[in-house]
Structure formats: structure tokens, C-alpha cells
XYZ file of C-alpha atoms in Angstrom:
626
model
C 135.106 103.834 94.955
C 131.736 104.515 94.045
C 129.266 104.912 96.245
C 125.229 104.558 96.204
C 122.878 107.512 98.403
C 120.522 105.449 99.914
C 117.748 107.547 101.114
C 117.250 107.235 105.158
C 113.844 106.976 106.677
C 112.974 109.630 108.222
C 111.470 109.179 112.092
C 107.556 108.243 111.326
C 107.913 107.169 108.017
C 106.363 104.058 107.592
C 106.938 101.638 104.419
C 103.975 99.497 103.286
C 105.886 96.268 104.392
C 106.129 97.661 108.233
C 102.243 97.645 107.765
C 102.110 94.326 106.438
C 104.201 92.685 109.049
C 102.663 94.122 111.711
C 99.371 92.551 110.327
C 100.940 88.871 109.284
C 102.438 89.195 112.808
C 99.099 90.263 114.755
C 98.044 88.497 117.301
C 95.395 91.101 118.297
C 91.723 89.683 118.102
C 90.637 93.233 116.268
C 92.567 92.862 113.405
C 92.745 88.648 113.232
C 88.900 89.484 113.344
C 88.975 91.910 110.560
C 91.523 89.650 108.306
C 89.048 86.802 108.779
C 85.766 89.051 107.249
C 87.927 90.529 104.169
C 89.216 87.073 103.259
C 85.948 85.678 103.497
C 84.434 88.289 101.938
C 86.964 87.610 98.990
C 85.625 83.848 99.287
C 82.226 84.391 99.038
C 82.694 86.923 96.133
C 84.497 83.800 94.617
C 81.639 81.190 95.481
C 79.451 83.783 93.836
C 81.141 83.725 90.809
C 81.169 79.808 90.751
C 77.066 80.486 91.209
C 76.864 82.481 88.396
C 78.466 80.518 85.940
C 75.927 77.545 87.220
C 73.220 79.840 86.705
C 74.065 81.167 83.253
C 74.403 77.216 82.157
C 70.893 76.626 83.032
C 69.299 79.727 81.996
C 68.113 77.846 78.682
C 67.586 74.565 78.175
C 70.358 72.453 76.131
C 72.890 75.214 76.925
C 76.327 74.304 76.447
C 78.146 77.035 78.348
C 79.536 74.736 80.535
C 80.753 71.221 79.755
C 79.331 68.078 82.287
C 82.855 67.866 84.036
C 83.198 71.981 84.489
C 79.547 71.947 85.561
C 80.335 69.415 88.688
C 83.413 70.796 89.606
C 81.433 74.408 90.011
C 78.591 73.174 91.952
C 81.013 71.053 93.946
C 83.209 74.592 94.632
C 80.747 76.463 95.149
C 78.888 74.616 97.907
C 82.144 73.829 99.729
C 83.177 77.644 99.131
C 80.249 79.224 100.498
C 80.258 76.754 103.573
C 83.421 76.287 104.948
C 85.222 79.790 103.347
C 82.571 82.159 103.270
C 79.807 81.720 105.955
C 81.701 79.890 108.976
C 84.741 82.502 108.621
C 82.244 85.727 108.093
C 80.612 84.588 111.686
C 84.376 83.435 113.073
C 85.339 87.138 111.719
C 82.470 89.033 113.896
C 82.681 86.804 116.542
C 86.670 87.384 117.283
C 85.444 91.181 116.941
C 83.165 91.425 118.684
C 83.056 88.607 122.008
C 86.045 90.247 123.560
C 84.732 93.793 123.567
C 81.099 92.321 124.200
C 82.368 90.587 127.462
C 84.827 93.085 128.697
C 88.078 90.921 127.919
C 91.077 92.726 126.379
C 91.488 90.273 123.699
C 91.089 86.182 123.367
C 92.350 84.006 125.827
C 95.010 82.755 123.463
C 95.796 85.499 121.099
C 98.524 83.489 119.254
C 96.045 79.900 118.930
C 93.657 82.946 117.499
C 95.922 83.966 115.042
C 96.904 80.267 113.847
C 93.437 79.863 113.565
C 93.124 82.425 110.673
C 96.205 81.641 109.116
C 94.950 77.895 108.395
C 91.802 78.830 107.274
C 93.677 80.839 104.646
C 95.778 78.563 103.779
C 93.293 75.680 103.859
C 91.539 77.936 101.305
C 94.473 78.598 99.092
C 95.144 74.888 99.072
C 91.360 74.028 97.940
C 91.555 76.515 95.522
C 94.993 75.968 94.159
C 93.065 72.646 92.398
C 92.071 74.649 89.801
C 96.189 75.414 88.972
C 98.107 72.460 90.081
C 95.425 69.385 89.739
C 91.630 68.684 89.453
C 88.954 70.655 91.363
C 86.886 68.326 93.284
C 83.855 67.465 91.416
C 81.757 64.549 93.599
C 80.153 67.513 96.022
C 79.824 69.261 98.805
C 79.123 66.201 100.810
C 81.702 63.947 98.565
C 78.905 60.901 98.954
C 80.898 57.510 98.627
C 81.305 55.296 96.355
C 81.381 58.346 93.897
C 84.212 60.127 95.779
C 86.084 57.179 96.633
C 86.770 55.982 93.410
C 88.238 59.162 92.073
C 85.119 61.525 91.393
C 83.188 62.006 88.711
C 86.522 61.959 86.568
C 88.653 59.054 86.179
C 90.655 58.640 89.016
C 92.314 62.479 89.380
C 93.387 63.691 92.985
C 90.255 66.111 93.226
C 88.942 64.854 95.680
C 92.202 63.989 97.687
C 92.050 67.952 97.490
C 88.634 68.414 99.307
C 89.797 65.821 101.835
C 92.866 67.592 103.082
C 91.844 70.780 102.297
C 88.521 70.326 105.183
C 90.797 68.943 107.605
C 93.528 71.842 107.610
C 90.180 74.137 107.433
C 88.562 71.723 110.533
C 91.565 72.269 112.837
C 91.311 75.880 112.365
C 87.624 75.789 113.167
C 88.055 73.758 116.111
C 91.288 75.638 117.352
C 88.884 78.599 117.318
C 86.239 77.170 119.264
C 88.253 75.915 122.143
C 89.580 80.509 122.211
C 85.727 81.430 122.026
C 84.510 78.870 125.191
C 87.876 79.577 127.125
C 87.139 83.574 126.855
C 83.666 83.463 127.601
C 84.536 81.164 130.270
C 86.968 82.867 131.800
C 87.738 86.701 130.356
C 83.924 87.798 131.488
C 84.103 91.454 133.195
C 83.033 91.212 137.145
C 79.290 91.146 137.026
C 78.594 89.457 133.812
C 76.958 86.463 134.642
C 75.794 83.658 132.156
C 72.556 85.425 132.720
C 73.541 88.448 131.927
C 75.684 87.906 128.313
C 74.944 89.153 125.112
C 72.667 86.965 123.086
C 75.453 87.305 120.270
C 78.101 85.413 123.336
C 75.238 82.897 124.361
C 74.976 81.769 120.600
C 78.778 81.619 119.618
C 79.352 79.593 122.852
C 76.924 77.114 121.350
C 77.991 77.201 118.494
C 82.054 76.688 119.426
C 80.766 73.762 121.459
C 78.876 72.208 117.868
C 82.380 72.491 116.402
C 84.026 70.480 118.879
C 81.495 67.538 119.096
C 80.566 67.591 115.210
C 84.113 67.875 113.446
C 85.282 64.682 114.828
C 82.807 63.156 112.268
C 83.541 64.379 109.282
C 87.638 64.380 110.484
C 87.225 60.344 110.854
C 85.218 60.070 107.515
C 87.521 62.482 105.170
C 90.612 60.070 106.546
C 88.656 56.712 105.974
C 88.077 57.987 102.430
C 91.540 59.320 101.824
C 92.783 55.520 102.797
C 90.052 54.261 100.245
C 91.342 56.623 97.759
C 94.905 55.635 98.266
C 95.532 53.195 100.575
C 94.018 49.885 98.821
C 91.205 49.906 101.773
C 87.523 49.538 101.066
C 85.826 51.553 103.971
C 82.989 52.569 101.397
C 83.253 50.338 98.518
C 80.101 47.896 98.601
C 81.942 45.854 95.729
C 84.697 44.930 98.411
C 82.511 44.773 101.301
C 82.372 48.294 102.178
C 79.341 50.242 103.006
C 78.269 53.745 101.294
C 76.433 54.033 103.857
C 78.465 54.759 106.433
C 79.714 57.623 104.664
C 76.196 58.932 104.662
C 75.935 58.864 108.516
C 79.577 60.166 109.605
C 78.906 62.900 107.065
C 75.620 64.072 108.215
C 76.190 64.082 111.651
C 78.656 66.541 111.323
C 76.233 68.036 108.004
C 73.180 68.849 109.914
C 75.094 70.408 113.186
C 76.905 72.518 110.681
C 73.947 74.105 109.558
C 73.159 75.226 113.097
C 76.992 75.970 113.066
C 76.158 78.682 109.793
C 72.973 79.775 111.247
C 73.607 80.080 115.331
C 75.224 83.055 115.032
C 72.838 84.745 112.776
C 70.183 84.219 115.709
C 72.462 86.086 117.776
C 72.870 89.131 115.497
C 69.406 89.710 115.299
C 68.750 89.381 118.922
C 71.574 91.874 118.993
C 70.293 94.307 116.607
C 65.872 94.373 117.359
C 66.320 96.063 121.082
C 68.609 98.320 119.879
C 66.512 99.787 116.952
C 63.157 99.171 118.592
C 64.652 100.676 121.544
C 63.695 98.215 124.096
C 65.000 95.129 126.119
C 64.800 91.713 124.072
C 61.676 90.016 125.029
C 62.341 86.488 126.528
C 66.176 87.089 126.898
C 66.080 83.106 128.368
C 64.004 81.542 126.534
C 65.922 82.535 123.448
C 69.359 82.042 125.225
C 68.273 78.780 126.213
C 66.613 77.741 122.990
C 69.786 78.524 121.257
C 71.014 75.736 123.612
C 68.058 73.288 122.867
C 68.759 73.585 119.216
C 72.223 72.675 119.596
C 71.107 69.424 121.339
C 68.712 68.223 119.211
C 71.214 69.296 116.379
C 72.900 66.279 116.522
C 69.731 63.676 116.834
C 68.397 64.614 113.159
C 71.064 63.681 110.601
C 69.590 61.092 108.914
C 66.580 62.838 108.120
C 69.009 63.579 104.807
C 68.853 59.802 104.269
C 64.856 58.868 104.176
C 64.706 57.552 100.539
C 67.767 55.306 101.053
C 65.924 52.990 102.931
C 66.333 53.023 106.633
C 63.203 51.423 107.259
C 59.466 53.085 108.925
C 60.812 53.013 112.532
C 64.251 55.184 112.070
C 62.334 57.430 109.689
C 59.283 57.869 111.982
C 62.018 58.886 115.024
C 64.332 60.889 112.943
C 61.288 62.822 111.355
C 59.665 63.505 115.023
C 63.087 64.665 116.197
C 63.453 66.841 113.155
C 60.224 68.421 113.698
C 60.905 68.619 116.860
C 63.731 71.143 116.427
C 61.356 73.891 114.876
C 59.986 74.781 118.378
C 63.052 76.060 120.062
C 63.409 78.001 116.574
C 59.593 79.308 116.836
C 60.355 80.333 120.130
C 63.286 82.604 119.042
C 60.629 84.053 116.242
C 57.733 84.886 118.241
C 60.180 86.684 120.897
C 62.064 88.543 118.165
C 58.271 89.558 116.725
C 57.629 90.588 120.364
C 60.453 92.458 120.401
C 59.792 94.667 117.941
C 55.961 95.093 118.437
C 55.174 97.837 119.998
C 58.610 99.690 120.253
C 60.178 102.884 118.593
C 61.664 101.148 115.285
C 64.588 103.342 113.749
C 64.615 101.879 110.229
C 68.283 102.166 109.506
C 69.687 99.397 107.342
C 70.236 96.856 109.876
C 66.764 96.787 110.719
C 65.975 96.743 107.229
C 68.322 92.820 106.993
C 67.103 92.105 110.432
C 63.142 92.076 109.408
C 63.632 90.085 105.908
C 65.851 88.206 107.921
C 62.957 86.352 109.883
C 60.369 86.855 106.469
C 63.286 84.824 104.437
C 64.400 82.517 107.580
C 60.797 81.459 108.062
C 60.200 80.129 104.485
C 63.241 77.989 104.720
C 62.441 76.930 108.244
C 58.811 75.685 106.725
C 60.231 74.067 103.688
C 62.125 72.325 106.268
C 59.016 71.325 108.222
C 57.846 69.708 104.701
C 60.905 67.856 104.558
C 61.255 66.515 108.086
C 58.058 64.279 106.338
C 59.236 61.212 104.951
C 56.281 61.335 102.141
C 56.854 64.250 100.939
C 60.709 63.993 101.247
C 60.625 60.754 99.052
C 58.907 63.100 96.502
C 61.008 66.058 96.553
C 64.957 64.857 97.436
C 67.456 65.357 94.949
C 64.749 68.200 93.266
C 65.440 71.764 93.201
C 63.026 71.945 95.855
C 65.518 70.953 98.163
C 67.731 73.603 96.509
C 65.811 76.449 96.994
C 65.149 75.234 100.893
C 68.007 75.081 102.032
C 69.371 78.636 100.109
C 66.442 80.643 102.103
C 67.855 79.136 104.972
C 71.603 80.286 104.713
C 71.372 82.656 102.208
C 68.069 83.706 103.700
C 68.577 83.508 107.145
C 72.685 83.503 107.297
C 73.861 86.109 104.917
C 70.963 88.282 105.140
C 71.921 88.406 109.355
C 75.500 88.770 108.696
C 74.752 92.219 106.517
C 72.754 92.852 108.996
C 75.669 92.317 111.425
C 78.388 94.172 108.954
C 75.843 97.390 109.125
C 75.430 97.216 112.726
C 79.242 96.494 113.948
C 80.780 98.169 111.022
C 81.185 101.844 113.153
C 82.903 100.184 115.770
C 85.266 98.230 113.640
C 86.772 101.327 111.683
C 85.373 104.560 113.126
C 83.429 105.258 110.038
C 79.423 104.977 109.077
C 78.670 103.091 105.737
C 76.529 105.096 103.664
C 72.668 104.306 104.406
C 71.425 105.242 101.020
C 73.764 102.664 99.303
C 72.572 100.145 101.935
C 69.195 100.744 101.643
C 69.954 100.062 97.543
C 71.501 97.319 98.593
C 69.530 95.682 100.479
C 66.251 95.918 97.935
C 68.204 94.738 94.920
C 69.457 91.735 97.541
C 66.188 90.966 98.710
C 64.407 90.973 95.655
C 67.525 89.338 93.606
C 67.419 86.469 96.177
C 63.569 85.843 96.124
C 63.845 85.797 92.064
C 66.962 83.149 92.126
C 65.056 80.860 94.861
C 61.733 80.854 95.360
C 61.113 79.408 91.859
C 63.484 76.784 92.842
C 60.926 75.149 94.626
C 58.311 75.088 91.823
C 60.812 73.429 89.857
C 61.423 71.062 92.260
C 57.571 70.126 92.525
C 57.442 69.490 88.521
C 60.318 67.568 88.831
C 63.370 69.376 87.904
C 66.022 67.208 89.040
C 69.321 68.949 91.286
C 72.777 68.606 90.366
C 71.764 68.386 86.458
C 74.134 70.014 83.941
C 71.520 70.544 81.298
C 67.338 69.794 80.764
C 65.214 69.238 77.505
C 63.711 71.988 76.316
C 59.694 71.544 76.048
C 59.565 70.689 79.930
C 58.399 73.698 81.447
C 61.680 74.894 83.108
C 62.943 77.201 80.592
C 61.244 80.297 82.144
C 61.674 79.898 85.283
C 65.180 79.190 85.228
C 66.255 82.439 83.179
C 64.169 84.395 86.147
C 66.764 82.370 88.316
C 69.550 83.588 86.456
C 68.322 87.627 85.849
C 67.937 87.463 89.900
C 71.377 85.627 90.359
C 72.713 88.815 88.611
C 70.996 91.231 90.841
C 72.419 89.607 93.976
C 76.186 90.038 92.308
C 75.122 93.385 91.761
C 74.039 94.021 95.227
C 77.233 92.568 96.493
C 79.152 94.872 94.233
C 77.220 97.989 95.922
C 78.418 96.779 99.510
C 82.009 96.356 98.409
C 81.560 100.251 96.815
C 79.835 101.735 100.212
C 82.858 100.064 101.974
C 85.330 101.672 99.796
C 84.294 104.863 100.259
C 83.412 104.514 103.789
C 87.248 104.002 104.642
C 88.136 107.171 102.345
C 85.450 109.510 103.265
C 82.418 107.941 105.502
C 80.757 109.942 108.057
C 82.446 109.856 111.386
C 80.719 107.590 113.801
C 81.230 108.427 117.010
C 81.630 105.854 120.172
C 78.174 104.721 120.098
C 75.859 105.941 116.951
C 73.317 103.305 117.669
C 72.267 104.502 121.431
C 73.408 100.576 121.925
C 73.310 98.413 124.704
C 76.024 96.064 125.365
C 79.684 96.673 126.000
C 80.981 96.817 122.621
C 79.803 100.587 122.786
C 81.421 101.743 125.909
C 84.671 102.376 124.264
C 86.124 104.229 121.368
C 85.171 103.272 117.622
C 87.465 102.126 116.436
C 88.669 100.254 120.192
C 92.511 101.010 121.408
C 94.576 97.768 121.466
C 93.600 97.291 124.714
C 90.086 97.769 124.421
C 89.365 99.393 127.352
C 90.174 102.244 130.038
C 87.697 100.924 132.483
C 84.022 99.287 132.424
C 80.785 100.419 133.383
C 79.617 98.222 136.102
C 77.832 95.434 135.246
C 74.526 94.830 137.059
C 71.575 94.151 134.358
C 71.981 92.950 130.811
C 72.714 96.346 129.490
C 75.221 97.901 131.154
C 75.854 100.616 128.712
C 72.035 101.378 128.525
C 72.202 101.603 132.336
C 75.134 103.922 132.212
C 73.542 106.491 129.569
C 70.263 106.127 131.155
C 70.372 104.080 134.505
C 71.714 104.293 138.318
C 75.039 102.199 137.068
C 76.776 105.542 137.017
C 79.832 103.613 138.257
C 83.055 102.496 136.845
C 85.316 99.310 137.345
C 88.685 98.098 135.914
C 88.685 95.893 133.135
C 89.978 92.207 133.757
C 93.588 91.878 133.405
C 93.946 89.708 130.880
C 97.613 88.014 130.616
C 96.621 86.987 127.212
C 95.758 90.251 125.549
C 97.027 90.918 122.057
C 98.255 93.996 120.374
C 100.929 95.400 118.037
C 101.245 98.646 119.683
C 102.028 98.527 123.443
C 103.268 102.378 123.526
C 99.872 103.347 123.821
C 98.636 100.905 126.365
C 98.525 101.786 130.266
C 100.853 99.918 131.827
C 98.784 97.467 134.220
C 97.709 95.941 131.257
C 99.785 93.329 129.514
C 100.067 92.676 125.400
C 101.739 89.854 124.403
C 104.304 91.115 121.351
C 103.553 89.892 117.625
C 104.300 86.762 116.828
C 105.177 85.202 113.027
C 105.135 81.346 114.536
C 101.047 80.889 113.712
C 101.674 81.738 110.071
C 105.045 79.240 109.830
C 103.500 76.529 111.482
C 100.169 76.952 108.788
C 102.625 77.270 106.364
C 104.497 73.878 107.240
C 100.986 71.911 107.700
C 100.191 73.121 104.145
C 103.040 71.837 103.134
C 103.029 68.363 103.850
C 99.491 68.169 103.243
C 100.807 68.819 99.581
C 103.112 66.068 99.918
C 99.995 63.928 101.002
C 98.079 64.703 98.084
C 101.051 63.673 95.502
C 102.146 60.537 97.449
C 100.811 57.543 95.239
C 102.385 59.634 92.099
C 105.785 61.320 93.203
C 106.331 58.993 96.282
C 109.998 60.638 96.882
C 109.402 64.476 96.554
C 105.987 63.666 98.907
C 107.931 62.191 101.296
C 110.636 65.081 101.219
C 107.335 67.548 101.427
C 106.407 65.566 103.928
C 109.009 65.442 106.676
C 110.236 69.264 105.864
C 106.525 70.240 106.772
C 106.166 68.390 109.699
C 109.551 69.952 110.495
C 108.514 73.402 110.271
C 105.415 72.501 112.463
C 107.781 71.187 115.029
C 110.021 74.196 115.333
C 106.950 76.874 114.891
C 104.923 74.669 117.398
C 108.568 74.651 120.018
C 108.972 78.705 119.040
C 105.114 79.423 120.294
C 105.781 77.597 123.534
C 108.742 79.683 124.393
C 107.014 82.354 123.760
C 104.509 81.601 125.517
C 106.978 80.436 128.822
C 108.720 84.375 128.129
C 105.083 86.075 128.104
């Protein structure tokens, strides 16, 4: 009888699939945070390629590099990708990794829910982008204005905007689950002594964002469900020719859409508020004003949505009211700016890459803020709405603001995440390329808008004065792409042979610097006594020389229990979160084709929902045994 010799794995030998399975089933907030960040960077690059193709198309007049239909698909997917698949999950990833460490917890309050949020985000992104392969990419803009989107997008009736509707709802579930987890973690798992007025400002910002998500996402959920009904079931909520009201879409969308801007930018404010005190070697100036201004921005963010609609004819009183509330929101924002400048003023500045990005953030965000104030004035808004002026404004806010702050956060917390430093030399190169490229790309848009170049335009005639600055913008976009490539190279080189970081390479203030780099599965063996807003600083230079045990959070996650102290409970890995996300996505594919292949679609929906129920039962069973 023939026999086959099978090599027996040696003790300690690990296969790649063992490692892959550990990451797939992990419920550890640190690993989930890293998966968020890596996935979001991949989508950020994908959305950046969309932008580069758009810029190549607009680099010269009367260009035919892209067809009008492909152009519409690219600017729709670029906006959707950058908002929902890049900036939001990058903030979520940093929050997932850092917040439990900052508040002295072992993990997020609900580790399995945390894993489910990530897998829904990944599957939602795959679902949206699968439209390139098995359907038609969405083509009615990231705002999906009805009745254009309700009638089938730019092309004759396709399933393009159904991809958008269903994908956004999968991502919405992910965001809401993550927000609930952030709120419960901050409220219930803070270390002893960490009162609300001692919380790090990044935690304050993420807490406000979590509430914004919970209160704003139902609006886009309702709107998108109604849009799906209009497209597939013969209703007419947004179709004026059958008695519907397209204004209803705009109100529902912007009630979500404007708070979404603060969902993207408030974590950036939190990152800057953590970096400036450390790199100026001073306490933050006006802690209470910065914390409470985040709350004020979150509240006022729900009162300004209709300033996106000045030109639709709401009338002078409505325009005046929304103009006033839009101008008011500049007050708490200005408070933050002045407090950051006061923190830097007179400090012993440590000019490293995070501080470069932080200072540039202030400069760029102020430009975006000032142009935002201009757009809050109805007469000027009438002149510039739907022009490139608006495109320049929101890119100064979201790229100059959010993206620059996120890179500041990467350079600041990377040593804590991976135990190695990023190269300062490559970091400075990346910074200057991105800073120059960003201004070369987006500053001319203000001028082009003022002289009449419309946004969302496929091409333009020669002789209108648009050619030179559009070419400069394309060169600037290529510089941004090169700078992002340098960051990815920096990350790869750091992982291979970067300088060992040590536990506290920046002489930090907050609790994440009180543990090892990278942290152990249970985060902390002990915590410094928290008597002020700078517990680690006090431990090194102040009077707080005492330690306490971390709060024994029952909901703590790890895939490596054997290295944890016996007093800290860590739940085991779980594969049910990815199973549940898979089942929900399968049901979404069934809904996608319900109007063209009813039988197979119904089967996919039934199987998908069945998988969801099985996974929910599995999660409940695990929680009961935990």
C-alpha cells in the first residue's frame, strides 16, 4: 500500500493561515483598529486613483481621456469612497486602537460588536466597489440628488444607484454599532480617577462624534430606503411628475450630510489637541473651552443643514435663519484655533513630523473655514454654488483639515501601535510634497469657481481661461500621490528595520504612554493614579508616584490569553462577526437584483438572513458563556 509522508508541524511552528485565522477571529481592539486603518488606507489609495483620473481628464480643454459616463462614475465613487470608506474608518481605526488605552481600559466595552463593525465596513466597501465588476458604478454623485438618482442615475435605468443605496446602509450599520461601543466604553470603562473633566481631548472628540453618528445616520437611512422604494417598487417620494418632492431628499440628505462634516473633522481636532501639548511641552491651553466647543459644534451641526440649499428657493427668512446658525458655528471653531495657538505660544517646540502636520493643519483648516463663512452668506453662495469654489472649500476642510491631522496622528501613535519609529527624513519629505501638492491642487479651484468654472463638469471649452490652472491642479494631484507613496514606503521600511520606539518616545502625557509599545493583549499591568489631565506626565515629573490596578473589564479581547494576568478576563476569539457580516451582504446582493431575477434574489435574501440569525444566535451563546 502506498503511503504519503506528511510533514508534521513542529512545536512553535506557525503557518500563515494560523496567523490569518487569528486576525479574522480577533476581538482585540488593537488588532481591529489596525485592520480598520490598513483597509481604509487601501480605500484611500483607491479613491485617490479615481481623483487622479478625474484630474487627468480636466488637465486640458476638450479632453476625451474619459467618457462623460465614466467621469460621472469616477466623481461619484471618489466622493463616496473618501467620505465613507477612507476618512471615517481612518478616524474609527485610530479611535479603536487609542481610546481604550487613553481611558485605561482593557478593551472596548463590546469586543465582538467591535469586530462586527469592522467586518460590516469591509464588506460594505467590497459591495460598493463590486459594482465595477458585476454591474454599473453609482453615477449620480455622492449626494445622490433625487430625482436624478431615483430615475436611474445618468444612464438609463441600471442598478448603479442601488449599489450606492444598499452599500451606504451596510456602512451605516457599521458606523452606528461602532458609535454605541465608543459611548459605552467612555462612560463605563474609564480608569478610577478619570472624571469627565480629566478625559483626553481626543476622547472628548470621539465621544461627540459617536453621538453625531447615532443622531444623523437615521436620516440618510430613511432617505435611502425611500429612494430604493422609488427605484424598485413604484413609489414616488422624490418624483415630482407623480406628486413627489425632490426637496424632501435634499432635507433628509443634508440633515445627515452636514453633521457628517463634523463626524469627519472633530476627531482631527482631538488629534491636534493631543499633539500640541506634547510637542510644545506645555499643558493644553483652555482645556475646558476646547472640550465644550466640541459639544457646541456637535449641537450646532444639526442646525445648519439647509445652508447647502440656499439656491433652491427656500425664501429670505429661511435663508437668513440658516445663514445665522452657520455663522455661529464659527465661534466654537475659532475658540479651538486660538487655544491651539496659545498652546504653541511660548512653548519649547519639538519640531518633529507630527508637529509639522499639526501646524499645517491650522493654516489649511483656517482657509477652509473662512471660505465656509463666505458660503454661509446667501448672496455669495448664489454666485458660487455648483462651481469649483465649493470644491476648493471642502477639500481645504477635509483634506487640509482631516487628512493632515490623521497623518499627524499616524506619526504620533505609530510607535505605540508597532513599537518602531517612522523615518523622520521620509516623513518630512512626505509632508512638504503633500503640503505643496495640496495647495497647488485646491487653491486654484477658488479662482476657477469665481470666474465661472462649474463643478461636476466632464470637460470645458478652450479659451475660457480654465486651462492653465487646471493643468497646475493636475500636477499638484500627482505630487499628493507621490507623497502618499512615500508614506507607504516609510511604513514598510519601519516594519522591517525601523528604530525601536520604546514605551514613551515623545515624552507623552496620557495613559497610552504608560504601557509597552506595542501594548500587551490586556493593555495594562498597572495604571498611574489619575489626579490630573496628564497622569503620565505626573508619574514622570509630578507627585503621582502610585499605581493602581486597571479596571477589570469583563469585555476585554485578546487572541493570546496565555500571556495575560489571571485577574483580567479576556474573551476568546469569535468567527461569528464575519459570518454575520457575510450573511447581511449576501442579503443585500439579493435585494440588488430583485427586480430582474426574482427567484435567485429571493433565495439569496432568505439564505443571507438565515446566516444572520445563526450568527446572532452564536454571538449570544458566546456572550452567555463568557
